[in-house]
Coordinates of C-alpha atoms and ligand atoms in Angstrom, one line a residue:
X14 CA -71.6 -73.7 146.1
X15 CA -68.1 -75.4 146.0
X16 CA -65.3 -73.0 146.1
X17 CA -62.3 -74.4 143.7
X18 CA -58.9 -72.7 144.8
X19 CA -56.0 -71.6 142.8
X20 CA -52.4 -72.1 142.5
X21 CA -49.8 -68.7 143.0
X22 CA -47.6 -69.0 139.8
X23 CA -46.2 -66.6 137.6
X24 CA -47.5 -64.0 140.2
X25 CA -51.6 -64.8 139.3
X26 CA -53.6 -67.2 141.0
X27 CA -54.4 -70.2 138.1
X28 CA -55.4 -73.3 138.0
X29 CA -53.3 -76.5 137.9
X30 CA -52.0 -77.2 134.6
X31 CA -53.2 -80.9 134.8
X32 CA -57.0 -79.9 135.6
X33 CA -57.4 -82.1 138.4
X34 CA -58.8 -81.1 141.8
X35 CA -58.6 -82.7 145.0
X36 CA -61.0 -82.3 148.4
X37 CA -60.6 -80.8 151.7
X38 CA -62.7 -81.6 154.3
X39 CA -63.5 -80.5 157.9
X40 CA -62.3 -83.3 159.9
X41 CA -64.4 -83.0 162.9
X42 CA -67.4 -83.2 160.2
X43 CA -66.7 -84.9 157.5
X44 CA -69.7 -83.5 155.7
X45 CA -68.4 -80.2 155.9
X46 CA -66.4 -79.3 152.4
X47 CA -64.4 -76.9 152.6
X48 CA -63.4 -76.8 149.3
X49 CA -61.4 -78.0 146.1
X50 CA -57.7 -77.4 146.1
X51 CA -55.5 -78.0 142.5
X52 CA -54.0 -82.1 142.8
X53 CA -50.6 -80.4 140.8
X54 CA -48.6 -82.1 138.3
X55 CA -44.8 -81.5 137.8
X56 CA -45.3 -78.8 135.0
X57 CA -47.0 -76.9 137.5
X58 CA -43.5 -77.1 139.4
X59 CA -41.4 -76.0 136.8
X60 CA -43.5 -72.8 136.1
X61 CA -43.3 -72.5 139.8
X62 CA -39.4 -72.6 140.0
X63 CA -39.0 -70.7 136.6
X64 CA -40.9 -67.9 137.8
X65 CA -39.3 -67.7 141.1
X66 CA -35.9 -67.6 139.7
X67 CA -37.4 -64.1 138.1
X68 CA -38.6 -63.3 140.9
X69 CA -34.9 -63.8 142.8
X70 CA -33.3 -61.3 140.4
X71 CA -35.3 -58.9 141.7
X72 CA -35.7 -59.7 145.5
X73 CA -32.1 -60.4 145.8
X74 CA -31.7 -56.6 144.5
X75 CA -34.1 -55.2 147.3
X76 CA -32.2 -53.9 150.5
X77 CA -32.6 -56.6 153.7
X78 CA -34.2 -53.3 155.9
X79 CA -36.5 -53.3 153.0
X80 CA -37.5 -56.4 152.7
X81 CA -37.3 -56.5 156.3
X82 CA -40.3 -53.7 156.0
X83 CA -42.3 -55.8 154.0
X84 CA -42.2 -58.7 156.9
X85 CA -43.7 -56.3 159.3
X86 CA -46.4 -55.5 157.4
X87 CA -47.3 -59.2 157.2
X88 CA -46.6 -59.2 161.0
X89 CA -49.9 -56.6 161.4
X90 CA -51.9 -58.0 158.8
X91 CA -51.7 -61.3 160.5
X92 CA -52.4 -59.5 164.0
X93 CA -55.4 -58.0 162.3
X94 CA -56.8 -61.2 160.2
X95 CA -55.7 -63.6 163.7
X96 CA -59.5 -64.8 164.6
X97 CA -60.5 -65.2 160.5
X98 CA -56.9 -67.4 160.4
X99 CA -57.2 -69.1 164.1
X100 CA -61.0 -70.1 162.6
X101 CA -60.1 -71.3 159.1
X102 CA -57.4 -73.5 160.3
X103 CA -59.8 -75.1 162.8
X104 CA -61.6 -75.9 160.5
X105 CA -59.1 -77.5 157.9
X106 CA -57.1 -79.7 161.1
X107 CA -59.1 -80.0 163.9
X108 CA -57.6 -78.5 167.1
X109 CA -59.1 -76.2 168.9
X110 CA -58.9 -72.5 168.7
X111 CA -57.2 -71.4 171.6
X112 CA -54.3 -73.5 169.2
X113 CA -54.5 -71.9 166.4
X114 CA -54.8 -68.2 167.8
X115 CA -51.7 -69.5 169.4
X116 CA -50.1 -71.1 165.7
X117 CA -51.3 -67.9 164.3
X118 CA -49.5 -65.6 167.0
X119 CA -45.9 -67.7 166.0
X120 CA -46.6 -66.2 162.9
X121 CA -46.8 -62.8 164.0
X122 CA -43.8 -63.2 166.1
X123 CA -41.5 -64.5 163.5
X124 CA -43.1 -61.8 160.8
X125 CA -41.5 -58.9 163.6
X126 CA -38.6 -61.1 164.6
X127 CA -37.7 -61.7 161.0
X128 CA -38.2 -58.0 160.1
X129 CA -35.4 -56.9 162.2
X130 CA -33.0 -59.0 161.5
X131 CA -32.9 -57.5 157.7
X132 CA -31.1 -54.4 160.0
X133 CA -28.7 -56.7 161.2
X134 CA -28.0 -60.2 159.4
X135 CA -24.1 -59.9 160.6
X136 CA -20.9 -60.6 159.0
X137 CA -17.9 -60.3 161.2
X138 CA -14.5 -57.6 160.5
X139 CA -11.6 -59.2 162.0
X140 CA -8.0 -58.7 161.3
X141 CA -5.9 -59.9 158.9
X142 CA -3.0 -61.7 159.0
X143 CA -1.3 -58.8 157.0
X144 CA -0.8 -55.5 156.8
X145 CA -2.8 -52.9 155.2
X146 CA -5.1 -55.8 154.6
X147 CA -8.9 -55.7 155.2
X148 CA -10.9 -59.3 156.2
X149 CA -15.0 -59.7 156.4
X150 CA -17.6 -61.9 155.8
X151 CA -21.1 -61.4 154.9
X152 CA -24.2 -62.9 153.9
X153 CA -25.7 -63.4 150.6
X154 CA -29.0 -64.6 149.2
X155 CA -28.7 -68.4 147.4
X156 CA -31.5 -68.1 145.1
X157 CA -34.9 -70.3 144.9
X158 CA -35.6 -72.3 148.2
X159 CA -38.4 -75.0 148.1
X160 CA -40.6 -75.2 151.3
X161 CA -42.3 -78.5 152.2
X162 CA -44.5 -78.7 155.4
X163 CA -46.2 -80.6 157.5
X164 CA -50.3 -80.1 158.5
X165 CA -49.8 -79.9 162.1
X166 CA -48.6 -76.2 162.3
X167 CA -50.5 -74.9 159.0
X168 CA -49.0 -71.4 159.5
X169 CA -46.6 -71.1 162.2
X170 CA -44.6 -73.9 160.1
X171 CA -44.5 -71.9 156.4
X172 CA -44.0 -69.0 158.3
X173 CA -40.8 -70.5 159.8
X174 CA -39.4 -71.4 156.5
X175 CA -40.8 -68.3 154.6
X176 CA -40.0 -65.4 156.9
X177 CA -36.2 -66.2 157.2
X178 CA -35.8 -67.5 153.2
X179 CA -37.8 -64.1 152.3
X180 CA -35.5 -61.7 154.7
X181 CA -32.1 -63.1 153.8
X182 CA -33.2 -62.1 150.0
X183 CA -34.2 -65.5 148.5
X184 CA -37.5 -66.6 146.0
X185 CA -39.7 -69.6 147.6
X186 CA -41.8 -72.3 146.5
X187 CA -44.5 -73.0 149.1
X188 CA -45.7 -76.6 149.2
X189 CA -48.0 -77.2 151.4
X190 CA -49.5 -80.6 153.2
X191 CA -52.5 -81.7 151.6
X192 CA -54.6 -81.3 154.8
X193 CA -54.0 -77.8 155.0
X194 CA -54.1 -75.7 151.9
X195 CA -56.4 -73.0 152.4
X196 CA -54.3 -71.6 155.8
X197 CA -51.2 -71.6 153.4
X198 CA -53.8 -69.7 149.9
X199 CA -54.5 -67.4 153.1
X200 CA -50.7 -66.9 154.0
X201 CA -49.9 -65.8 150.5
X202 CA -52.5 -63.4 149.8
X203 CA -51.0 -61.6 153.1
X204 CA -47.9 -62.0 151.7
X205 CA -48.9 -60.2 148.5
X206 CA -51.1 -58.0 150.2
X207 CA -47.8 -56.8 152.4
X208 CA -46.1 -56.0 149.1
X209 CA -44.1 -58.9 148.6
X210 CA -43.2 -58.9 144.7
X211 CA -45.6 -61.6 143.3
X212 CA -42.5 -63.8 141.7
X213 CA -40.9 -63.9 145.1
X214 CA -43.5 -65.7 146.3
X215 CA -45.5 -69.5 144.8
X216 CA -47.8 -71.4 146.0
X217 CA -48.1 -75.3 144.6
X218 CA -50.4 -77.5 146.1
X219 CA -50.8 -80.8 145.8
X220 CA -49.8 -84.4 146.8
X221 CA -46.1 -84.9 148.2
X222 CA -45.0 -87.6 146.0
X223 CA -45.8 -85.6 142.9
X224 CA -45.8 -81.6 143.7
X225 CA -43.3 -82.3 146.9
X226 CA -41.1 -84.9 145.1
X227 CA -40.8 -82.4 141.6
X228 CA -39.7 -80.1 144.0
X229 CA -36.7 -81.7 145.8
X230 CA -35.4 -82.9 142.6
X231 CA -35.6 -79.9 140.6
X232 CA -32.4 -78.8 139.7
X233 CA -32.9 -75.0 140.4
X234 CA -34.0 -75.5 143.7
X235 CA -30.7 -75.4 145.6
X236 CA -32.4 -75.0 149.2
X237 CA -35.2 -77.6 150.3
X238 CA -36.3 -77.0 153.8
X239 CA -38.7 -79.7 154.8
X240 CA -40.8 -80.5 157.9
X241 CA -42.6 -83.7 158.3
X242 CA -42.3 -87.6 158.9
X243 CA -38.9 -89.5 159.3
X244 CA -39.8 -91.4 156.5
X245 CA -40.6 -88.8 153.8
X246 CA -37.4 -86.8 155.1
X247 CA -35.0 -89.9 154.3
X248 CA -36.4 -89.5 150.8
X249 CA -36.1 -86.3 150.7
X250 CA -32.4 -86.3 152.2
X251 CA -31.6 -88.8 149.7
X252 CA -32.2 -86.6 147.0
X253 CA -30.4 -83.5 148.5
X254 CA -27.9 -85.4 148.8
X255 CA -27.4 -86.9 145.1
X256 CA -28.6 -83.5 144.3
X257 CA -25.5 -81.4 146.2
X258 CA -28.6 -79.3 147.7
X259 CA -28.6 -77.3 151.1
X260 CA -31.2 -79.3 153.4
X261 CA -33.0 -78.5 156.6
X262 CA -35.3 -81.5 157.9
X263 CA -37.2 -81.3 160.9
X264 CA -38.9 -84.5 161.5
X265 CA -40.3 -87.1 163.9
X266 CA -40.2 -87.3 167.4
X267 CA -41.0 -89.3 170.5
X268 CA -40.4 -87.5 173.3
X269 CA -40.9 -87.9 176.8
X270 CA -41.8 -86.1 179.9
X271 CA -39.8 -87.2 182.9
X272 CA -41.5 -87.1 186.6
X273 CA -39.0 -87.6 189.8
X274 CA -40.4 -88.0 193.4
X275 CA -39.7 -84.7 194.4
X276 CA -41.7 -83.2 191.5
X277 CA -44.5 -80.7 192.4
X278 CA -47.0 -83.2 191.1
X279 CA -49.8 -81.0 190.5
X280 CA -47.8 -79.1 188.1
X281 CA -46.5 -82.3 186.2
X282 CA -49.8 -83.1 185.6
X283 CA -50.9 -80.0 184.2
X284 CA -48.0 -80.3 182.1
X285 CA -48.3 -83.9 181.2
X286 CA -51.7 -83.5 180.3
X287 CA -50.9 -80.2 177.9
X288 CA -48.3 -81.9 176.5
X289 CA -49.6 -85.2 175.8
X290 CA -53.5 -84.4 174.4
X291 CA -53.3 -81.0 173.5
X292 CA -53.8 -80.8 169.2
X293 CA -54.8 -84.3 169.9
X294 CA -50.8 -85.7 170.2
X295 CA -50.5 -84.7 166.5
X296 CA -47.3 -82.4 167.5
X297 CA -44.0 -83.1 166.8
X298 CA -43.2 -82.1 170.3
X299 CA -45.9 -83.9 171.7
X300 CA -45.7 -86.0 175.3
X301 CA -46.2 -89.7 174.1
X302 CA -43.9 -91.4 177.0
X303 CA -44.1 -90.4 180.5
X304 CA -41.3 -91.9 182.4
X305 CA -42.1 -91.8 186.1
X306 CA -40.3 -92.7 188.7
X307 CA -41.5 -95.5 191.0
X308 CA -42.1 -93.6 194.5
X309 CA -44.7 -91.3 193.1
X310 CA -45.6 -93.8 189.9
X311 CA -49.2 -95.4 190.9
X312 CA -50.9 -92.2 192.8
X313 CA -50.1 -90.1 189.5
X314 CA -51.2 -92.4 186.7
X315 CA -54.3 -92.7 189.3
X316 CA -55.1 -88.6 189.3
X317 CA -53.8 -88.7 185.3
X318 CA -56.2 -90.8 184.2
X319 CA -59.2 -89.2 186.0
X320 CA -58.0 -85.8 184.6
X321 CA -57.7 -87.7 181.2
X322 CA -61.5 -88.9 181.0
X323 CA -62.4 -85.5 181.7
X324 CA -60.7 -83.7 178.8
X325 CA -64.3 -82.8 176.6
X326 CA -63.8 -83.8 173.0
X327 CA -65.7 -82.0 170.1
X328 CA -65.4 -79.4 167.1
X329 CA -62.2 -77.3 167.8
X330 CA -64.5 -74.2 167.0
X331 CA -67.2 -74.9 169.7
X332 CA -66.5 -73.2 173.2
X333 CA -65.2 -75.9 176.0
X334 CA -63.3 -78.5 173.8
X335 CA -60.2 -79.5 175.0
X336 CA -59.5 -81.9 172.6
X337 CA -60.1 -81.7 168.8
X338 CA -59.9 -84.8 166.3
X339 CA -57.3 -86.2 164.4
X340 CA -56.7 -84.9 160.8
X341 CA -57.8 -87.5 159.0
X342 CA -58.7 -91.1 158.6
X343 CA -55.6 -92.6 158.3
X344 CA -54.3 -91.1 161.5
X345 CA -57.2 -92.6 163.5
X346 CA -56.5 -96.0 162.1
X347 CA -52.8 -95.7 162.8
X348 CA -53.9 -94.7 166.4
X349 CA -55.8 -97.8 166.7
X350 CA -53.5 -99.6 164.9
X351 CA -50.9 -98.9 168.4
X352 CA -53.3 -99.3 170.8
X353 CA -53.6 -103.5 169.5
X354 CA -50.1 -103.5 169.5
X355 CA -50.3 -101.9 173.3
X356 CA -52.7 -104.7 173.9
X357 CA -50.6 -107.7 172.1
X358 CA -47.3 -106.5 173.8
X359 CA -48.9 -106.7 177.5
X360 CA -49.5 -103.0 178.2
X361 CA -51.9 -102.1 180.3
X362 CA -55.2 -100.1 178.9
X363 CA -55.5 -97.2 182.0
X364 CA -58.1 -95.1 180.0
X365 CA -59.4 -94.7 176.7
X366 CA -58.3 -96.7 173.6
X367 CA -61.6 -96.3 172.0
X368 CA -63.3 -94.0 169.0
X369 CA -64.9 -91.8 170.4
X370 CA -68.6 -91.6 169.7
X371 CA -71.6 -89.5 170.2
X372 CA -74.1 -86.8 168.0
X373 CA -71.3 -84.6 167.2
X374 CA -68.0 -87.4 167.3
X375 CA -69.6 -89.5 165.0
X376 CA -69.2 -86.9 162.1
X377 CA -65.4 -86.4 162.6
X378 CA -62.3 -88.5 163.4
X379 CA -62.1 -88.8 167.1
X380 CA -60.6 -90.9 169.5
X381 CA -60.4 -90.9 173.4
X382 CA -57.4 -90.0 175.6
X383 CA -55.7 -92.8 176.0
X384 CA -52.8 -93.8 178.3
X385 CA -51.1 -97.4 178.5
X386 CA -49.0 -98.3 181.8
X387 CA -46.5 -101.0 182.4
X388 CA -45.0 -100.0 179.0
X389 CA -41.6 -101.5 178.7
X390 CA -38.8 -99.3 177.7
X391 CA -37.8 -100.9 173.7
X392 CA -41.4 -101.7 173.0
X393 CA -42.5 -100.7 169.9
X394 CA -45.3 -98.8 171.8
X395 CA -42.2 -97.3 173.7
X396 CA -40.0 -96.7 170.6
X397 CA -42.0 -95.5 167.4
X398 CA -44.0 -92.4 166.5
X399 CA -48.1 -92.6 166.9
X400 CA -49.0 -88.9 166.5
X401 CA -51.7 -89.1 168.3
X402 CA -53.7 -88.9 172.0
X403 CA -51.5 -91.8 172.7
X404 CA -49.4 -92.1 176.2
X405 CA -47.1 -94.6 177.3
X406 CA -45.9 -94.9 180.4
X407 CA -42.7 -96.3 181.7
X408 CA -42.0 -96.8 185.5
X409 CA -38.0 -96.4 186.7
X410 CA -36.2 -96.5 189.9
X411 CA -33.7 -94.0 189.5
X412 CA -32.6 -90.4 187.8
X413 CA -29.9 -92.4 186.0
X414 CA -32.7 -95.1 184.3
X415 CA -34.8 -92.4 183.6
X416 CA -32.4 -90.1 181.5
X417 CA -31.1 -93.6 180.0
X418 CA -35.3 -94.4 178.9
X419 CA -35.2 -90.8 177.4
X420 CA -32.1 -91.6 175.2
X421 CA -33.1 -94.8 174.3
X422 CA -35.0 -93.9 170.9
X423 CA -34.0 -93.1 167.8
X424 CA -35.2 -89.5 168.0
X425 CA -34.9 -86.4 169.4
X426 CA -36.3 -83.7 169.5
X427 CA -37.7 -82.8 173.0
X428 CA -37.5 -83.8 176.5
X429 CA -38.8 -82.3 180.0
X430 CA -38.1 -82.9 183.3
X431 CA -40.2 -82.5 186.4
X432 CA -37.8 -82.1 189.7
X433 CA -37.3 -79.3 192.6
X434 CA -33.2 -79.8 193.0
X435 CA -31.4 -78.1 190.9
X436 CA -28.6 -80.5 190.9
X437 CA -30.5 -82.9 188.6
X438 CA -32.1 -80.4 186.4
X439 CA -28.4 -78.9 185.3
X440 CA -27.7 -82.8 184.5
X441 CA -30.3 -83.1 182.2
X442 CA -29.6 -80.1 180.0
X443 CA -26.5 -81.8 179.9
X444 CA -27.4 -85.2 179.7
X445 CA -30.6 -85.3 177.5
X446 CA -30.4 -86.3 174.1
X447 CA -32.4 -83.8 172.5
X448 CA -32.8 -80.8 171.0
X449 CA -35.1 -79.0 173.4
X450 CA -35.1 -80.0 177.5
X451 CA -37.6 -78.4 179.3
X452 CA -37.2 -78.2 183.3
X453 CA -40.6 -78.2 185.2
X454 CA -42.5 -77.4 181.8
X455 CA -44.0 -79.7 179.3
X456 CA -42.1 -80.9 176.1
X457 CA -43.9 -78.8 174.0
X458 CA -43.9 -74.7 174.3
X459 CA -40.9 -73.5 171.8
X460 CA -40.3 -69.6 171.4
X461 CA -40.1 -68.3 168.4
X462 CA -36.7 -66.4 168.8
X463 CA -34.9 -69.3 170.1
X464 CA -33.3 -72.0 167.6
X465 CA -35.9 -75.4 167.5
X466 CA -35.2 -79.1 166.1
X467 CA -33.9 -81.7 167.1
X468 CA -30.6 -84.6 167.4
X469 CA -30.6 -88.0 165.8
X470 CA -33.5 -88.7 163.4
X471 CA -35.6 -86.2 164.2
X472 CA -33.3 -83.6 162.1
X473 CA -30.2 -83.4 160.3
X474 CA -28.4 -80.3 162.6
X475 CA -30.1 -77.4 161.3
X476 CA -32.5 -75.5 163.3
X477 CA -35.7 -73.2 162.4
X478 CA -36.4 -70.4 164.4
X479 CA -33.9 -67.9 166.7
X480 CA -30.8 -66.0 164.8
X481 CA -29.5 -69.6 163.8
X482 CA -32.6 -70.1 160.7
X483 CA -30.7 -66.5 158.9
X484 CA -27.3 -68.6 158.5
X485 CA -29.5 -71.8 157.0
X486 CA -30.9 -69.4 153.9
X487 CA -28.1 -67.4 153.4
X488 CA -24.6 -68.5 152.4
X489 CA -21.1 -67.2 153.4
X490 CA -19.0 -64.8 152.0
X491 CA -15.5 -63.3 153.0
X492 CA -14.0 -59.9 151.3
X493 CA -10.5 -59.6 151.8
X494 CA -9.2 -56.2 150.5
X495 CA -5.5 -55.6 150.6
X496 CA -4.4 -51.5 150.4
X497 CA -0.9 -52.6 150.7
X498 CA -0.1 -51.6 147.0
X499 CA 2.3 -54.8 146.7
X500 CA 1.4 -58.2 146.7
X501 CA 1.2 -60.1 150.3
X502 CA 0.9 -63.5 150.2
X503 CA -0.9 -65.3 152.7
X504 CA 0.0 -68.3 154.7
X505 CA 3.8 -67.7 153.7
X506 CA 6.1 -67.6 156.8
X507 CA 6.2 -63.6 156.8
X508 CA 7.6 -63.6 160.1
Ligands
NAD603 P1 -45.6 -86.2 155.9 O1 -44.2 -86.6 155.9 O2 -46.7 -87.1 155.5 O3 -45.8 -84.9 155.0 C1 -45.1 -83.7 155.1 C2 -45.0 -83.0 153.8 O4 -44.3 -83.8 152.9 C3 -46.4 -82.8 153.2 O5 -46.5 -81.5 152.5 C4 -46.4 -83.9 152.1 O6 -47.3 -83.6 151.0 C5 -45.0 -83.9 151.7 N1 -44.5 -85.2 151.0 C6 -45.0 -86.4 151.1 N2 -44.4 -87.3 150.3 C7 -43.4 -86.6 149.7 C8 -42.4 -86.9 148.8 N3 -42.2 -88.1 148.4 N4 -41.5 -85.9 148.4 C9 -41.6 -84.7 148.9 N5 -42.6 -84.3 149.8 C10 -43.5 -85.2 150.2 O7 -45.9 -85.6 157.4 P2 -47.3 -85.1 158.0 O8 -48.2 -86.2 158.3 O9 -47.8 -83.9 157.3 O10 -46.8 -84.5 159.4 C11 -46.5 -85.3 160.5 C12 -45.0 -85.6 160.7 O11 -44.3 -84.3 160.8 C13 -44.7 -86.2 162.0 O12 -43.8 -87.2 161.8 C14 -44.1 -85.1 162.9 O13 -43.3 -85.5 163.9 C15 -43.4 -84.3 161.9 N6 -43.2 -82.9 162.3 C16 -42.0 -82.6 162.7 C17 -41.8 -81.3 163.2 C18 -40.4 -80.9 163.6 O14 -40.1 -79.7 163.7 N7 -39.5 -81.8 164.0 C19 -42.8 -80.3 163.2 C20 -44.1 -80.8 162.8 C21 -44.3 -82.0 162.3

């Protein structure tokens, strides 16, 4: 039988005021329903926000240690319900488990990271300008933040946005992608089940340009934090931005892992490999150009490619696969829409570039490994986002042509670099244009206590993640208390 999930609204899971449905399949069996998930309509929103503004009265009320306690609880029941959540999500996306044990494990380490901070979230004492004058700041709640997200990361991503927006004291409005609703029905019931109060917390689901889009322009919404493509984040920053709203994007990226002759080759390719295939290039921090340098260029794309064919595609929840499929339809054409382009701007096809087919592919949206050389650097092949097991690679002569390739999109979000003298590796911190630069690692592998996003249009200079996210979801605000008994008046040439 057909399960048909709810909304959280109002603090009761209902159904979606417009009585429509919408389906979620398994993507590496497209036969497998999972089940029906409420297609939302903008009333649904504004009970959402309307409820969560009841809900912030009350949170904002709540001491941060408090609330702080509640986060740790979600921290061990996450620990405890990992292998249910690793499994469901597998099931909902595609990649494999070893993935999503490791998506659900961000989770548990920004539930216990987040549950600290409610015993510091700092202001700062420092001395006045007068005497007998006291100066602070602090932080302070804002009210009801609205939390769009991408399917990629179904929970480390909400958690991300959640944890911090919960801990500094504000109500949220979780609107999950359409690919991956059930991780986020499973998120909130831990939530609740922690002892969040219900109107604290909502759950909306349903298509972006009608749930997400009622969202950003709803005027009680003053925080949107959202996570996704460049193009749905330029709508969504136009809004904010009409709208006088407080906006974190985190958004594309095309990011490349850089190889120099003296690299320790066996370890690039570990990493390049990792980086570039693992949840099927469908990361935002995903390999998709590997700039090599020309010394060690042909003997490397030789050995990549014959680790490449030998990645083992197949259901993310069957033992051995490397390599899951892609989320959905559209994503496998837009794969194979690139590789023609590879093909029509002179690339050259090293491996893959093909559906991949067999008993068990032909029920789900796979597609080979595939690597292109001879890419030239302002290609489109070179330049725009693919999101998925798509590499490019670009052959330079020098350090200096390689950082320059690196810089040379319009994103940026992270890099890595693949050398044994240190020289070059401080450079590249320096020189990089990104917001993550990894030295002799792959581009993907963020911490969860350590600020993530990216420069240019991969983000708009907030960050998730790390102490920085606390300062995002809370605002400002300075005491000043003067025991002088007479009035002082600042800026006035006392002196
Ligand atoms: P997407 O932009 O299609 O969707 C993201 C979310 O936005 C979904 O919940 C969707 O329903 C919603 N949405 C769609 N249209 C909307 C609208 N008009 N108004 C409001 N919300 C709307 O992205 P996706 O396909 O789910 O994810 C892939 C993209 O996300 C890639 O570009 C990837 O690079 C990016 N991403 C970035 C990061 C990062 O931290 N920089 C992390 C993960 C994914």
């Amino acid at each position: 039988m057909t399960t048909t999930f709810k909304n959280f609204i109002g603090g009761q899971w209902i159904a979606p005021a417009t009585g429509e449905h919408f389906e979620n399949r398994n993507p590496a069996d497209r036969n497998d329903l999972i089940g029906l998930f409420p297609a939302s309509g903008v009333a649904d929103v504004h009970a959402a926000v309307a409820s969560a503004r009841r809900g912030f009265e009350r949170w904002k009320r709540t001491p941060a240690p408090a609330r702080g306690d509640v986060l740790r609880r979600v921290g061990d029941l996450l620990a405890a319900r990992k292998e249910a959540l690793a499994d469901a999500m597998t099931r909902e996306m595609g990649k494999p488990l070893a993935e999503t044990r490791g998506d659900v494990q961000e989770g548990i380490d920004t539930a216990y990271y987040a549950a600290t901070e409610g015993r510091r979230l700092f202001g700062h004492t420092v001395p006045s300008e007068l005497a007998n004058k006291w100066a602070m700041s602090m932080r302070r709640p804002i009210g009801v933040c609205g939390l769009i997200t991408p399917f990629n990361f179904p929970l480390a991503i909400p958690t991300w946005k959640a944890f911090p927006a919960l801990l500094c004291g504000n109500a949220v409005v979780l609107k999950p992608a359409e690919d991956v609703p059930h991780t986020a029905t499973l998120l909130v019931e831990i939530l609740l089940e922690a002892g969040l109060p219900p109107e604290v917390i909502q759950l909306v689901h349903g298509h972006g340009e009608v749930v997400g889009k009622a969202l950003v322009e709803h005027p009680d919404v003053p925080v949107l934090s959202f996570t996704g493509s460049t193009e749905t984040g330029r709508f969504v920053g136009e809004t904010c931005g009409r709208m006088h709203k407080r906006l974190s994007l985190e958004m594309g990226g095309k990011n490349a892992q850089i190889v120099l002759d003296d690299a320790n080759l066996d370890l690039a390719l570990d990493g390049v490999l990792w980086g570039a295939f693992g949840t099927t290039g469908q990361r935002c921090t995903a390999t998709s150009r590997l700039i090599l340098q020309a010394g060690i260029h042909d003997a490397f794309v030789a050995r990549l490619a014959d680790r490449a064919r030998a990645l083992r595609l197949g259901d993310g929840r069957a033992a051995g696969t490397d390599v899951g499929p892609l989320v959905h339809e559209a994503a496998r054409d837009k794969v194979e829409r690139y590789v023609a382009i590879g093909h029509e701007q002179g690339a050259t096809l090293v491996c893959g570039g093909q559906r991949a087919i067999g008993d068990v592919l032909d029920h789900g949206w796979f597609f080979q490994p595939t690597i292109f050389s001879g890419v030239t650097a302002g290609s489109r092949l070179e330049q725009e986002e693919i999101f998925g097991p798509v590499l490019s690679v670009i052959k330079v002569a020098t350090v200096d042509e390689a950082f320059a390739v690196n810089n040379g999109v319009r994103y940026g979000l992270s890099s890595s670099v693949y050398t044994q003298d240190v020289n070059v590796a401080f450079r590249a911190l320096q020189e990089l244009d990104n917001g993550i630069t990894y030295i002799n690692a792959p581009t993907i592998g963020a911490e969860a206590h350590l600020p993530f996003g990216g420069v240019k249009e991969t983000g708009n200079g907030h960050r998730e993640g790390g102490w920085e996210v606390f300062e995002f979801y809370s605002e400002t605000k300075v005491g000043y208390v003067d025991y002088s008994g007479s009035l002082q008046r600042a800026q006035i040439d006392n002196y």
